[in-house]
PDB file of N, CA and C in Angstrom:
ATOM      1  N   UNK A   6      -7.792  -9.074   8.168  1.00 36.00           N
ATOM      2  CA  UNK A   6      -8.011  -8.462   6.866  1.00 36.00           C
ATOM      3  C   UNK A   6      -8.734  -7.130   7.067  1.00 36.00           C
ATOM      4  N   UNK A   7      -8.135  -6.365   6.198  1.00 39.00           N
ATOM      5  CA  UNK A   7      -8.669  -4.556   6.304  1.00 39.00           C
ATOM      6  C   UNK A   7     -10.432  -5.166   6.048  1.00 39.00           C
ATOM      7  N   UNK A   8     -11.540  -3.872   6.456  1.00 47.00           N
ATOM      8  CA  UNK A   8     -12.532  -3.668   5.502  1.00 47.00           C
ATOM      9  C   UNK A   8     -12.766  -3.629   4.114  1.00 47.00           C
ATOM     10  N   UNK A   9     -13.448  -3.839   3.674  1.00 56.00           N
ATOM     11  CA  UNK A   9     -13.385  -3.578   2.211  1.00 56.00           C
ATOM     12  C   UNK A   9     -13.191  -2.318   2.038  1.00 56.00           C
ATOM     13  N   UNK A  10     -13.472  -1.105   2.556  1.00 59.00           N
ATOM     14  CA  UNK A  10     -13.111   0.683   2.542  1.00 59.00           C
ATOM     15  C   UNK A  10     -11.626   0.897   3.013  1.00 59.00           C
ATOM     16  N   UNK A  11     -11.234  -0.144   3.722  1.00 58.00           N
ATOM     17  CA  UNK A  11      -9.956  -0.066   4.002  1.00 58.00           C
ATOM     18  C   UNK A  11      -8.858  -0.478   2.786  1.00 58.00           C
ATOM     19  N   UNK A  12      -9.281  -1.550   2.445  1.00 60.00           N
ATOM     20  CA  UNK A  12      -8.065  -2.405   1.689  1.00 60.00           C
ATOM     21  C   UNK A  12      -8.291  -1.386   0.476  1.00 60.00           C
ATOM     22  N   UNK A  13      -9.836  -0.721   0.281  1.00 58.00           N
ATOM     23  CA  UNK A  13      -9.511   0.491  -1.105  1.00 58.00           C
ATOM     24  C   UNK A  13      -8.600   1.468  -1.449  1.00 58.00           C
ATOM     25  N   UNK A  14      -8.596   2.194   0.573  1.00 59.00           N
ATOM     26  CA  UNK A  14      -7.869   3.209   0.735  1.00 59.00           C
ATOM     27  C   UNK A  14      -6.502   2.627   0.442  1.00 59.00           C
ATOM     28  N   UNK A  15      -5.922   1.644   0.895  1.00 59.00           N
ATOM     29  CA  UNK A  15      -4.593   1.276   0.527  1.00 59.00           C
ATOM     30  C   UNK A  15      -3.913   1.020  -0.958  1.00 59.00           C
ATOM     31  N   UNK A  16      -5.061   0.419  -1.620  1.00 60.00           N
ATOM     32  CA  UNK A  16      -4.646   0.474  -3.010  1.00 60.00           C
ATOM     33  C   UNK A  16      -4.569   1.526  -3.444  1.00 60.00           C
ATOM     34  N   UNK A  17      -5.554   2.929  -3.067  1.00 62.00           N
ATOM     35  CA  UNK A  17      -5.419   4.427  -3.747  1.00 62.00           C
ATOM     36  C   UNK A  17      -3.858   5.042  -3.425  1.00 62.00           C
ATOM     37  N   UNK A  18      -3.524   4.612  -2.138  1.00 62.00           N
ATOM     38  CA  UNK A  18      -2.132   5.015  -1.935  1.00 62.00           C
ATOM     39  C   UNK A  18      -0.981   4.502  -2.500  1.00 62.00           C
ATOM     40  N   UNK A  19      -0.960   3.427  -3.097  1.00 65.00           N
ATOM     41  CA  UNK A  19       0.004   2.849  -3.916  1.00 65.00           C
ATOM     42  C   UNK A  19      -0.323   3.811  -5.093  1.00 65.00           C
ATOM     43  N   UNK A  20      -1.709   3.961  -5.566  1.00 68.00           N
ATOM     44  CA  UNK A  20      -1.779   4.805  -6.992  1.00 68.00           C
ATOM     45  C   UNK A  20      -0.924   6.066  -7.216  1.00 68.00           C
ATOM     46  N   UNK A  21      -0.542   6.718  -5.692  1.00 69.00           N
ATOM     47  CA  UNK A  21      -0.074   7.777  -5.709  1.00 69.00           C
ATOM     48  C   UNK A  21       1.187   8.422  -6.357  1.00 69.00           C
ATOM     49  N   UNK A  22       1.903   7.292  -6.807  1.00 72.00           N
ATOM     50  CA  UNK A  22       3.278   7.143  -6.838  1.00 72.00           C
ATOM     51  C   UNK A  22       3.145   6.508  -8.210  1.00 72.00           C
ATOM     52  N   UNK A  23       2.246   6.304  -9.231  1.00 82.00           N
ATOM     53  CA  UNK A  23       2.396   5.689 -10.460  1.00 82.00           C
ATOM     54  C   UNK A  23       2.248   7.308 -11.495  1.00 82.00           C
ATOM     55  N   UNK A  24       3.323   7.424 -11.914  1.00 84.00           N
ATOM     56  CA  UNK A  24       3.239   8.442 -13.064  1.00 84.00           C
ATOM     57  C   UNK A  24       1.955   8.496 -14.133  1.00 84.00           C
ATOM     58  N   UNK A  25       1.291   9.515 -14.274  1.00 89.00           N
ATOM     59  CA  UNK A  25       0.753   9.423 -15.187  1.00 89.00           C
ATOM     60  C   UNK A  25      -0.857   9.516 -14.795  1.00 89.00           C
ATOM     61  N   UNK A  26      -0.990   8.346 -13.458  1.00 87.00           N
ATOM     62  CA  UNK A  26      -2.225   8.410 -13.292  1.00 87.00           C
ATOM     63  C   UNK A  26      -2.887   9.793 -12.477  1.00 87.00           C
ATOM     64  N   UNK A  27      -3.949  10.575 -13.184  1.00 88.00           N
ATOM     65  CA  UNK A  27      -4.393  11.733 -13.018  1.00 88.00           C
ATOM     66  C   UNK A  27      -5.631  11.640 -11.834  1.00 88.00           C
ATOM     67  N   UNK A  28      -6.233  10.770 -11.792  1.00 87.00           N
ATOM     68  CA  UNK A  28      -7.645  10.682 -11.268  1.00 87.00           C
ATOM     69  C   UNK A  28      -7.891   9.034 -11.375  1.00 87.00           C
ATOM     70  N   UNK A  29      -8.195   9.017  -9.930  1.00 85.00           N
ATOM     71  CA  UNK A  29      -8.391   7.318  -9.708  1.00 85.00           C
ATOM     72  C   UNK A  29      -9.146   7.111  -8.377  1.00 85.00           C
ATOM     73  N   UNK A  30     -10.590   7.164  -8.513  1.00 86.00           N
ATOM     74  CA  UNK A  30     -12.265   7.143  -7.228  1.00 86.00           C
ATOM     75  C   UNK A  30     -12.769   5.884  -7.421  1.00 86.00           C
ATOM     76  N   UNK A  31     -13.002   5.373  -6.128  1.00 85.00           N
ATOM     77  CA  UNK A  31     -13.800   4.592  -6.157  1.00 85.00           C
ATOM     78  C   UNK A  31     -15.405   4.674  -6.103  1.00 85.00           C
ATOM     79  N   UNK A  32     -16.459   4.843  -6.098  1.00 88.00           N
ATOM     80  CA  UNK A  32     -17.549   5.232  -5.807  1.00 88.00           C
ATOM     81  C   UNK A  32     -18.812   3.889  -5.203  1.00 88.00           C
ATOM     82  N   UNK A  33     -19.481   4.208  -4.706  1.00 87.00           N
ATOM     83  CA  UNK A  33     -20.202   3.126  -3.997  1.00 87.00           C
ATOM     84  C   UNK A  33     -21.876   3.911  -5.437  1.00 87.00           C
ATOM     85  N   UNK A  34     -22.876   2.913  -5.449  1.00 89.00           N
ATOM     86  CA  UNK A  34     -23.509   3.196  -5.774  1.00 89.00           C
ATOM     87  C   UNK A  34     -25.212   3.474  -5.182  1.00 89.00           C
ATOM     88  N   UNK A  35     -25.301   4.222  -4.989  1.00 93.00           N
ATOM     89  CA  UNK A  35     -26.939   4.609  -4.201  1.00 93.00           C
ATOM     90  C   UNK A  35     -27.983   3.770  -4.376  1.00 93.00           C
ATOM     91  N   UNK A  36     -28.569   2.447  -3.362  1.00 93.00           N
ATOM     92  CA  UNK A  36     -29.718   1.939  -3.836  1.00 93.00           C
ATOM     93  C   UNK A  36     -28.860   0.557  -4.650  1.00 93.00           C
ATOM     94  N   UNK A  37     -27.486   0.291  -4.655  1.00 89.00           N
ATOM     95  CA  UNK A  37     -27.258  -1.100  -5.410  1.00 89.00           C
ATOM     96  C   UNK A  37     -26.042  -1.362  -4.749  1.00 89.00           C
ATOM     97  N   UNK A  38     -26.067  -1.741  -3.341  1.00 83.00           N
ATOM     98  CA  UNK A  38     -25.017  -1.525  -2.408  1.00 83.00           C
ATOM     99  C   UNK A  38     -24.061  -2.912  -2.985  1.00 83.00           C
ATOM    100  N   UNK A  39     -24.034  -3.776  -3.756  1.00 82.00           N
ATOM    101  CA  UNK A  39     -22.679  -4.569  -4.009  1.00 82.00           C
ATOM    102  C   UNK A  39     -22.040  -3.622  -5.576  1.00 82.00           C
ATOM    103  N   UNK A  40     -22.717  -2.979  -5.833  1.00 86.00           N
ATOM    104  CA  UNK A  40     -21.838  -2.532  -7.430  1.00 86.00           C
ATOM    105  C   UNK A  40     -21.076  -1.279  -6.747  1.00 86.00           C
ATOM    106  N   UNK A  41     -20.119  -1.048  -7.875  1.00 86.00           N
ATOM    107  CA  UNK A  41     -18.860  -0.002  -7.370  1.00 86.00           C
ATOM    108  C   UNK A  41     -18.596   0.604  -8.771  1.00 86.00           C
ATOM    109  N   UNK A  42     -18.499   2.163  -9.052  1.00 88.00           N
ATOM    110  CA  UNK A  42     -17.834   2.457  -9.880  1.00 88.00           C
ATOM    111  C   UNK A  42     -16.584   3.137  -9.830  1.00 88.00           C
ATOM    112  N   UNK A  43     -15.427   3.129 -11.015  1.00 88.00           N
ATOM    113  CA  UNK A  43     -14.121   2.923 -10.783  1.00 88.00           C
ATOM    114  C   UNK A  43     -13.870   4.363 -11.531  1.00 88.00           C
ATOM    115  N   UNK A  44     -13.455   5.683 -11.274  1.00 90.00           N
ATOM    116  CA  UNK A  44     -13.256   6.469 -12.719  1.00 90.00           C
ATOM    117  C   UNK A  44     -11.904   6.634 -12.695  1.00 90.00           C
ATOM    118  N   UNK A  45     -10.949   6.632 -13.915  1.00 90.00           N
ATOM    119  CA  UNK A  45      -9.825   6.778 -13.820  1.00 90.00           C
ATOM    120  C   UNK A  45      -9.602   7.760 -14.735  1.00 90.00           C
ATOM    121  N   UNK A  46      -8.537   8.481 -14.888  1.00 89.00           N
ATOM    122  CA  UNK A  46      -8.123   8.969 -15.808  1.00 89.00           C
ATOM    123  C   UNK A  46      -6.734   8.985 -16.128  1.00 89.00           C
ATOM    124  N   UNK A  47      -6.330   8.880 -17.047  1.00 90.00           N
ATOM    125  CA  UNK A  47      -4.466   8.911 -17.326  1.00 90.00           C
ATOM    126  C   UNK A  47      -4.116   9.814 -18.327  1.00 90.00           C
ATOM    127  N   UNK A  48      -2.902  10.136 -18.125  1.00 89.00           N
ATOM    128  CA  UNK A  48      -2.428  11.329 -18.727  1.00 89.00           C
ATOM    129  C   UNK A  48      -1.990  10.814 -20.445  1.00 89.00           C
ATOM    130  N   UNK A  49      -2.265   9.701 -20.847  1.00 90.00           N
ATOM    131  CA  UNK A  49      -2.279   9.256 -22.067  1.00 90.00           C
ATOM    132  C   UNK A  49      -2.238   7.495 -22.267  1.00 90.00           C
ATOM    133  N   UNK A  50      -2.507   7.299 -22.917  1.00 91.00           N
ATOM    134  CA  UNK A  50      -2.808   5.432 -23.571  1.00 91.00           C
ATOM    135  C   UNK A  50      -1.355   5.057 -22.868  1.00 91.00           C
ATOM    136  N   UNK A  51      -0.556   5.193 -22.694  1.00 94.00           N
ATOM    137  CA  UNK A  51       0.842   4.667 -22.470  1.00 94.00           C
ATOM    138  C   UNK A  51       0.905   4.670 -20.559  1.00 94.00           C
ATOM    139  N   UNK A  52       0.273   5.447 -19.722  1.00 93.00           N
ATOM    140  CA  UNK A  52      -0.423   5.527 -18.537  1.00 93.00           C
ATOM    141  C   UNK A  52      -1.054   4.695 -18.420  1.00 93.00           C
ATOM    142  N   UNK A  53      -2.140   4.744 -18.492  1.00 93.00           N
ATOM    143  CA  UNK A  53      -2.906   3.316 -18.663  1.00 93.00           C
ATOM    144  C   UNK A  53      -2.641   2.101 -18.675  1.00 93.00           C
ATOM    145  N   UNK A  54      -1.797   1.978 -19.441  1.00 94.00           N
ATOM    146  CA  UNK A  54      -1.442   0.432 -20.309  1.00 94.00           C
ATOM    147  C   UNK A  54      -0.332  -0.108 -18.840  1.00 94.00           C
ATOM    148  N   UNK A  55       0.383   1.190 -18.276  1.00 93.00           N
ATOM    149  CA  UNK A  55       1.695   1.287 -17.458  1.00 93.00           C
ATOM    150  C   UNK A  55       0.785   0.570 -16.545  1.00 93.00           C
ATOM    151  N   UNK A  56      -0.417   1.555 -15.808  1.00 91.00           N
ATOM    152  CA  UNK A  56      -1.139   1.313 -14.877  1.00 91.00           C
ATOM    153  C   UNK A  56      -1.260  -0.206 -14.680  1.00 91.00           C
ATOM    154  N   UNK A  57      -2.106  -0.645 -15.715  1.00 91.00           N
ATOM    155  CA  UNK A  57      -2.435  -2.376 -15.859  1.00 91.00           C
ATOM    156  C   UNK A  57      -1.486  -3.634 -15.683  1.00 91.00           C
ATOM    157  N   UNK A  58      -0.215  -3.151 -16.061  1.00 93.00           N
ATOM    158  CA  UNK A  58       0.837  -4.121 -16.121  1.00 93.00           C
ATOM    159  C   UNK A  58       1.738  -4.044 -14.292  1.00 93.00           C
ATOM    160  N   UNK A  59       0.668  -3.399 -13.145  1.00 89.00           N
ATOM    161  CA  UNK A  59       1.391  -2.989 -11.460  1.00 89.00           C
ATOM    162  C   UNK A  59       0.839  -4.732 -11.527  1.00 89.00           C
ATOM    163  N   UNK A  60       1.614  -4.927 -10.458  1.00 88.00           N
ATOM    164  CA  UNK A  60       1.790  -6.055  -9.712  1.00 88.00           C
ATOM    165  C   UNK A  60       0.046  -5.889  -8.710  1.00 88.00           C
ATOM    166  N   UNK A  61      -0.007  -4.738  -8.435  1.00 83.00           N
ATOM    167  CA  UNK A  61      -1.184  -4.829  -7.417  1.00 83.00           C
ATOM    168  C   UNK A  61      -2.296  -4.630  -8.466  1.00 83.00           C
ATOM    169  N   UNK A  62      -2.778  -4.043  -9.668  1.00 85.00           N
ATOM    170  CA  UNK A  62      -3.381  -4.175 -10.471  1.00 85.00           C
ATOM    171  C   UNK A  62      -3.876  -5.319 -11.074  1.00 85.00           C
ATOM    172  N   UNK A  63      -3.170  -6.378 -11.323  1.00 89.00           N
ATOM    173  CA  UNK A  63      -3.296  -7.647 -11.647  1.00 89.00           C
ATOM    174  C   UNK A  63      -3.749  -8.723 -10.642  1.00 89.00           C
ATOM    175  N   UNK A  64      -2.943  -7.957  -9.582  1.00 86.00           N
ATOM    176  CA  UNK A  64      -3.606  -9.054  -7.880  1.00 86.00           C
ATOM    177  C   UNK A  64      -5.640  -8.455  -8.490  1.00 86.00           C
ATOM    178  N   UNK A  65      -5.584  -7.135  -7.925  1.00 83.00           N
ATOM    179  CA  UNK A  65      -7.029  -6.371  -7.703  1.00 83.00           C
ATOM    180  C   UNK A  65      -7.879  -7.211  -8.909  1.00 83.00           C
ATOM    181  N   UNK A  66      -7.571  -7.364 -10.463  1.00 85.00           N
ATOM    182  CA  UNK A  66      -8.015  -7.655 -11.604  1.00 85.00           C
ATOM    183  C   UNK A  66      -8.428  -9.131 -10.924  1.00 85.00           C
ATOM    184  N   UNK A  67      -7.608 -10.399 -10.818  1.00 87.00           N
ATOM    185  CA  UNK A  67      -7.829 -11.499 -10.750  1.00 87.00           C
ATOM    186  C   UNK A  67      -8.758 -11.923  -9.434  1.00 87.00           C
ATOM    187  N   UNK A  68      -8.603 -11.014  -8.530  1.00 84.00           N
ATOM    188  CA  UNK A  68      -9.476 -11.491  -7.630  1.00 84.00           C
ATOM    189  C   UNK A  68     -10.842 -10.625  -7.957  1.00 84.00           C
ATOM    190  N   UNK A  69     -11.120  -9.788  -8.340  1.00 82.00           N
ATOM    191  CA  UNK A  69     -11.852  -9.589  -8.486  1.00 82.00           C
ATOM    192  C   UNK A  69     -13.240  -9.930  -9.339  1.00 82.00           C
ATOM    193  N   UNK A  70     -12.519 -10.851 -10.521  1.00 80.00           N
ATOM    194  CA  UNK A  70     -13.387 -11.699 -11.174  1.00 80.00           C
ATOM    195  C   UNK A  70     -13.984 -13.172 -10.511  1.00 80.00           C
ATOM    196  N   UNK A  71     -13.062 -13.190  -9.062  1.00 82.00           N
ATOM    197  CA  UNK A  71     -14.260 -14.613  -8.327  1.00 82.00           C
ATOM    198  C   UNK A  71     -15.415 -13.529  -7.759  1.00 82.00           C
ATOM    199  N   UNK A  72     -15.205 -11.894  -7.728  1.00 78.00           N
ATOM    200  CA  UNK A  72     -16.801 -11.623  -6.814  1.00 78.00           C
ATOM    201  C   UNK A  72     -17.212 -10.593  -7.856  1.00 78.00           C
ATOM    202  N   UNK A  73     -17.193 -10.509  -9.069  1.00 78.00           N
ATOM    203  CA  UNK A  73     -17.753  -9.416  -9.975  1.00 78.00           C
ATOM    204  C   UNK A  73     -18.737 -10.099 -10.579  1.00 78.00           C
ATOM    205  N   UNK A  74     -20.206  -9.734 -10.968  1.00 79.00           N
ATOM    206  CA  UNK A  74     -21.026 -10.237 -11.450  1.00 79.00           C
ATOM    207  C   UNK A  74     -20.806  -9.739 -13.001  1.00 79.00           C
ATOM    208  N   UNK A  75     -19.832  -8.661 -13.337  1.00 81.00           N
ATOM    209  CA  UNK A  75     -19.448  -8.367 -14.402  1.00 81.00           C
ATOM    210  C   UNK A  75     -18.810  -6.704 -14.482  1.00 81.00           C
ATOM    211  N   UNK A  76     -17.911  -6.739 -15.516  1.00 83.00           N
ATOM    212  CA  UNK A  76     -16.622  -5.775 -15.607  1.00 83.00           C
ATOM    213  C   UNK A  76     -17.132  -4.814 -17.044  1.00 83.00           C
ATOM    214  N   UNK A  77     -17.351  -3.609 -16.746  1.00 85.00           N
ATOM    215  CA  UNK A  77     -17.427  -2.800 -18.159  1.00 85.00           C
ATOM    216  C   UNK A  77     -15.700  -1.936 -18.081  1.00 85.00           C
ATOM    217  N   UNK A  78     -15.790  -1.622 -19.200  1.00 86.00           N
ATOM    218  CA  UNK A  78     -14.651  -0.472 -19.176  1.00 86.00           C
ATOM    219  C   UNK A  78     -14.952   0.437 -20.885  1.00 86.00           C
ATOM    220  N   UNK A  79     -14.983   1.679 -20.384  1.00 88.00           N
ATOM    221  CA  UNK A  79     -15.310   2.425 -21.484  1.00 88.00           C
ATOM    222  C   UNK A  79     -13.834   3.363 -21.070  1.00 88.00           C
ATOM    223  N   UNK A  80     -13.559   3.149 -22.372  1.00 87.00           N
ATOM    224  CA  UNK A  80     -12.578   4.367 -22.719  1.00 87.00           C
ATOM    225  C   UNK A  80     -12.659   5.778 -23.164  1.00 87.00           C
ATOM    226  N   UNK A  81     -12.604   7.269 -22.509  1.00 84.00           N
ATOM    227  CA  UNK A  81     -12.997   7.913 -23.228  1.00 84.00           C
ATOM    228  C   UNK A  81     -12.331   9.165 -23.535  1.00 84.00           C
ATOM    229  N   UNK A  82     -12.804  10.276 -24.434  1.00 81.00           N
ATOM    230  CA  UNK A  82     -11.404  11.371 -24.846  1.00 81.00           C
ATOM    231  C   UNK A  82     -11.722  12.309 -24.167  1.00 81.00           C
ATOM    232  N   UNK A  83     -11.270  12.856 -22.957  1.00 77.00           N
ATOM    233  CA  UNK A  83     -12.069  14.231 -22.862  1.00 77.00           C
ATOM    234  C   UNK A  83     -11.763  15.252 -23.775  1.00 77.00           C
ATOM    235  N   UNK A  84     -12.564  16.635 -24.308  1.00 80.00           N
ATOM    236  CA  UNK A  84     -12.261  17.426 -25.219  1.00 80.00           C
ATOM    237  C   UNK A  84     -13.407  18.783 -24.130  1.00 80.00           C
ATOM    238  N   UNK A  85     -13.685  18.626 -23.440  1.00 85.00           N
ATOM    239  CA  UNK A  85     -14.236  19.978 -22.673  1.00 85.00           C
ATOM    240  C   UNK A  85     -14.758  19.109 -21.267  1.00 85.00           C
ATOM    241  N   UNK A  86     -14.059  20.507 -20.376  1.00 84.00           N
ATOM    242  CA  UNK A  86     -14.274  20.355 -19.090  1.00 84.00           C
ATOM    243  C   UNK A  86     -13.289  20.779 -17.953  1.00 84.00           C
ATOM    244  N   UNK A  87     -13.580  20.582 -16.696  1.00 81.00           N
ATOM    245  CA  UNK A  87     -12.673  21.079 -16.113  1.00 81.00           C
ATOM    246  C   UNK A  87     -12.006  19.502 -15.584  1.00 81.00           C
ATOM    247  N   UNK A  88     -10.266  19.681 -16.098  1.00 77.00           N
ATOM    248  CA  UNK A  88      -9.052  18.385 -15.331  1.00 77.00           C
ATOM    249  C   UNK A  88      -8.575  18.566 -15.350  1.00 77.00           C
ATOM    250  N   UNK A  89      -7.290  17.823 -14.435  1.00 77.00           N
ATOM    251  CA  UNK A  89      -6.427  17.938 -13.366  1.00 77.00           C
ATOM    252  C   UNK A  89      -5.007  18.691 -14.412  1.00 77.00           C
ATOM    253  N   UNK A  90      -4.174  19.003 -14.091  1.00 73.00           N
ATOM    254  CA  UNK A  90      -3.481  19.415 -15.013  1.00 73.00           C
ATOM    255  C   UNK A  90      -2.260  17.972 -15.774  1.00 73.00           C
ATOM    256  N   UNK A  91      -2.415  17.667 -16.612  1.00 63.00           N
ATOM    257  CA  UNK A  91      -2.096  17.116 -17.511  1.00 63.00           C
ATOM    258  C   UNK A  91      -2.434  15.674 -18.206  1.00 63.00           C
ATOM    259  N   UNK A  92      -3.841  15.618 -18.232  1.00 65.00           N
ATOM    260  CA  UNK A  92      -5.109  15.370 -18.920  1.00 65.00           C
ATOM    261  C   UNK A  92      -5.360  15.829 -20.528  1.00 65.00           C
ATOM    262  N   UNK A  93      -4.893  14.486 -20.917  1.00 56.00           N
ATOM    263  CA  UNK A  93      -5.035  14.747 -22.819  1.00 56.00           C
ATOM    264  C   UNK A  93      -6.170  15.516 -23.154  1.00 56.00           C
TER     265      UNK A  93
END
């Protein structure tokens, strides 16, 4: 079995090839070495929704609730800033 930095990198490379998705990091967090943050961005609600319904999305989702002490997800609009080009 990959590392855990490994098996990430592999899922980012499948991301590569899903339309729509603009921005997709994993981040480690400083000082709380089991939490991870996820930022995504999609080029609209219909991206997203596409995103969730991958075969490897649903693997990542289900296993991940036997080692998550808990799952946020905030949705949000950007309206100023600098993104990728075609970012609602």
């Amino acid at each position: 079995m990959l590392p855990r930095r490994g098996r990430m990198a592999g899922a980012v490379l499948r991301l590569e090839h899903e339309p729509g998705t603009l921005v997709y990091a994993c981040s480690e967090v400083e000082g709380a070495p089991n939490q991870r943050l996820f930022f995504e961005l999609y080029a609209d609600r219909a991206a997203f929704e596409a995103h969730g319904r991958q075969p490897h999305v649903q693997h990542f989702l289900s296993e991940s609730k036997k080692h998550a002490e808990k799952t946020e997800i905030d949705h949000l609009r950007p309206y100023v800033g600098k993104y990728p080009s075609g970012a609602a």
